[in-house]
Amino acid sequence: MSAILAGVAFVVDGLLVLASAEAIWTDSVFTVAFLFVLMGMVGFHTLQGDSYGRIGRVGFYTSVVGIVVRILALLGLLLGSAALEDIHEIMSIVILVGFVLFGAATMQARVLPRWCGVGFIVSLPMAIVLGRAWGAIVFGVLWLALGYVLFSQREAVAEPHSRAS
């Protein structure tokens, strides 16, 4: 569900930006969207972590670190610390690298449909090219689709937890 909620939040963010909403609202929704992406990434990792090898793990952890630091930077920006703007931008590059590695490993693992791996690889570059509003909307739609795939395999994601009990 987190990945689906990430998609919804990014689409809402893009629509708010198009509607020229106040920055506090768009930045808040953007931050929440990344929180949901973080939780969705954990779901994808749980589902295919045993199948995608070292590249997948490096991609996952790179993405997670980038997202966590970006969320912290976004929170700092919301609290008025303009000094964190550079960190926010640098983390975009870190997340991009993580997503590319994660996407390549996803295609190699063959646990999810191939387009999911391609989606991880192209989503951020496409969002950057399209700009904040349309980029967020396209990124959101992709995360809605990824979330649906993850949600449809929720029994497989929950299975490792039931074995540990």
Short mmCIF file of C-alpha atoms in Angstrom, two decimals:
data_model
loop_
_atom_site.label_atom_id
_atom_site.label_comp_id
_atom_site.label_asym_id
_atom_site.label_seq_id
_atom_site.Cartn_x
_atom_site.Cartn_y
_atom_site.Cartn_z
CA MET A 1 0.00 0.00 0.00
CA SER A 2 2.89 2.39 0.70
CA ALA A 3 4.02 2.38 -2.92
CA ILE A 4 0.46 3.11 -4.06
CA LEU A 5 0.19 5.93 -1.53
CA ALA A 6 3.53 7.28 -2.81
CA GLY A 7 2.04 7.40 -6.29
CA VAL A 8 -1.07 9.20 -5.07
CA ALA A 9 1.02 11.69 -3.07
CA PHE A 10 3.28 12.48 -6.03
CA VAL A 11 0.29 13.01 -8.34
CA VAL A 12 -1.29 15.31 -5.72
CA ASP A 13 2.03 17.16 -5.38
CA GLY A 14 2.24 17.69 -9.14
CA LEU A 15 -1.34 18.92 -9.29
CA LEU A 16 -0.72 21.31 -6.39
CA VAL A 17 2.35 22.69 -8.17
CA LEU A 18 0.31 23.15 -11.36
CA ALA A 19 -2.37 24.93 -9.31
CA SER A 20 0.35 27.24 -7.89
CA ALA A 21 -0.29 26.14 -4.34
CA GLU A 22 1.86 27.55 -1.56
CA ALA A 23 5.32 26.01 -1.31
CA ILE A 24 4.67 24.79 2.25
CA TRP A 25 1.88 22.54 0.96
CA THR A 26 3.73 21.20 -2.05
CA ASP A 27 6.93 20.61 -0.07
CA SER A 28 4.95 18.86 2.67
CA VAL A 29 3.19 16.54 0.22
CA PHE A 30 6.51 15.92 -1.56
CA THR A 31 8.10 14.91 1.77
CA VAL A 32 5.23 12.55 2.61
CA ALA A 33 5.46 11.06 -0.88
CA PHE A 34 9.12 10.19 -0.31
CA LEU A 35 8.27 8.63 3.06
CA PHE A 36 5.90 6.32 1.23
CA VAL A 37 8.54 5.60 -1.46
CA LEU A 38 10.91 4.59 1.34
CA MET A 39 8.37 2.14 2.74
CA GLY A 40 7.59 0.87 -0.76
CA MET A 41 11.27 0.23 -1.39
CA VAL A 42 11.35 -1.93 1.73
CA GLY A 43 8.48 -3.95 0.26
CA PHE A 44 10.29 -4.42 -3.05
CA HIS A 45 13.45 -5.41 -1.19
CA THR A 46 11.53 -7.93 0.92
CA LEU A 47 9.95 -9.45 -2.19
CA GLN A 48 13.05 -9.88 -4.30
CA GLY A 49 16.02 -9.41 -1.95
CA ASP A 50 16.99 -13.07 -2.09
CA SER A 51 17.04 -12.98 -5.91
CA TYR A 52 18.81 -9.83 -7.01
CA GLY A 53 22.30 -10.18 -5.57
CA ARG A 54 24.88 -7.57 -4.63
CA ILE A 55 23.86 -4.96 -7.23
CA GLY A 56 20.30 -5.05 -5.96
CA ARG A 57 21.39 -4.65 -2.35
CA VAL A 58 23.73 -1.77 -3.22
CA GLY A 59 20.92 -0.14 -5.22
CA PHE A 60 18.45 -0.65 -2.39
CA TYR A 61 20.72 0.74 0.34
CA THR A 62 21.90 3.62 -1.84
CA SER A 63 18.27 4.54 -2.55
CA VAL A 64 17.29 4.22 1.11
CA VAL A 65 20.17 6.40 2.34
CA GLY A 66 19.45 8.97 -0.37
CA ILE A 67 15.74 9.03 0.44
CA VAL A 68 16.27 9.27 4.22
CA VAL A 69 18.78 12.12 3.89
CA ARG A 70 16.54 13.85 1.33
CA ILE A 71 13.56 13.60 3.68
CA LEU A 72 15.65 15.08 6.50
CA ALA A 73 16.82 17.87 4.18
CA LEU A 74 13.23 18.51 3.08
CA LEU A 75 12.14 18.72 6.70
CA GLY A 76 14.96 21.17 7.35
CA LEU A 77 13.88 23.25 4.35
CA LEU A 78 10.30 23.24 5.63
CA LEU A 79 11.62 24.55 8.95
CA GLY A 80 13.40 27.37 7.14
CA SER A 81 16.99 26.16 6.77
CA ALA A 82 17.95 27.17 3.22
CA ALA A 83 21.44 25.73 3.80
CA LEU A 84 20.04 22.25 3.16
CA GLU A 85 19.08 22.99 -0.46
CA ASP A 86 22.39 21.63 -1.80
CA ILE A 87 22.06 18.40 0.21
CA HIS A 88 18.53 18.00 -1.14
CA GLU A 89 19.84 18.26 -4.72
CA ILE A 90 22.81 15.95 -4.12
CA MET A 91 20.48 13.31 -2.71
CA SER A 92 18.52 13.41 -5.97
CA ILE A 93 21.66 12.13 -7.69
CA VAL A 94 22.24 9.49 -4.98
CA ILE A 95 18.64 8.27 -5.32
CA LEU A 96 18.99 8.24 -9.11
CA VAL A 97 22.09 6.02 -8.90
CA GLY A 98 20.34 3.75 -6.39
CA PHE A 99 17.23 3.44 -8.57
CA VAL A 100 19.30 2.60 -11.67
CA LEU A 101 21.17 -0.16 -9.83
CA PHE A 102 17.97 -1.40 -8.20
CA GLY A 103 16.15 -1.40 -11.54
CA ALA A 104 18.93 -3.32 -13.29
CA ALA A 105 18.93 -5.88 -10.48
CA THR A 106 15.13 -6.09 -10.60
CA MET A 107 15.26 -6.97 -14.30
CA GLN A 108 17.98 -9.55 -13.62
CA ALA A 109 16.12 -11.15 -10.69
CA ARG A 110 12.96 -11.75 -12.75
CA VAL A 111 10.75 -11.75 -9.68
CA LEU A 112 8.77 -8.77 -10.97
CA PRO A 113 7.73 -7.97 -14.54
CA ARG A 114 10.61 -6.55 -16.59
CA TRP A 115 8.88 -3.16 -16.94
CA CYS A 116 9.21 -2.65 -13.17
CA GLY A 117 12.99 -2.66 -13.48
CA VAL A 118 12.81 -0.33 -16.47
CA GLY A 119 10.49 1.91 -14.44
CA PHE A 120 13.01 2.22 -11.63
CA ILE A 121 15.73 3.09 -14.15
CA VAL A 122 13.85 5.74 -16.17
CA SER A 123 11.52 7.23 -13.56
CA LEU A 124 13.81 9.83 -11.99
CA PRO A 125 15.54 10.96 -15.19
CA MET A 126 12.13 11.39 -16.80
CA ALA A 127 10.80 13.28 -13.77
CA ILE A 128 13.83 15.59 -13.81
CA VAL A 129 13.41 16.31 -17.53
CA LEU A 130 9.68 17.00 -17.16
CA GLY A 131 10.13 19.39 -14.22
CA ARG A 132 8.56 19.49 -10.78
CA ALA A 133 4.84 19.40 -11.68
CA TRP A 134 4.69 17.00 -14.63
CA GLY A 135 7.67 15.05 -13.34
CA ALA A 136 5.88 14.43 -10.04
CA ILE A 137 2.72 13.37 -11.87
CA VAL A 138 4.53 10.92 -14.17
CA PHE A 139 6.65 9.62 -11.26
CA GLY A 140 3.43 9.22 -9.26
CA VAL A 141 1.66 7.28 -11.99
CA LEU A 142 4.65 4.96 -12.26
CA TRP A 143 4.64 4.41 -8.47
CA LEU A 144 0.89 3.68 -8.64
CA ALA A 145 1.66 0.94 -11.17
CA LEU A 146 4.65 -0.36 -9.17
CA GLY A 147 2.53 -0.30 -6.03
CA TYR A 148 -0.18 -2.31 -7.73
CA VAL A 149 2.36 -4.98 -8.73
CA LEU A 150 3.78 -5.06 -5.21
CA PHE A 151 0.30 -5.15 -3.65
CA SER A 152 -0.76 -7.97 -5.97
CA GLN A 153 2.17 -10.01 -4.63
CA ARG A 154 1.56 -9.15 -0.97
CA GLU A 155 1.35 -12.82 0.07
CA ALA A 156 4.88 -13.36 -1.25
CA VAL A 157 6.08 -10.25 0.60
CA ALA A 158 4.45 -11.37 3.86
CA GLU A 159 5.75 -14.93 3.53
CA PRO A 160 9.30 -14.29 4.89
CA HIS A 161 7.79 -12.72 8.00
CA SER A 162 5.56 -15.71 8.65
CA ARG A 163 8.56 -18.07 8.35
CA ALA A 164 10.46 -16.08 10.98
CA SER A 165 7.63 -16.52 13.51
#
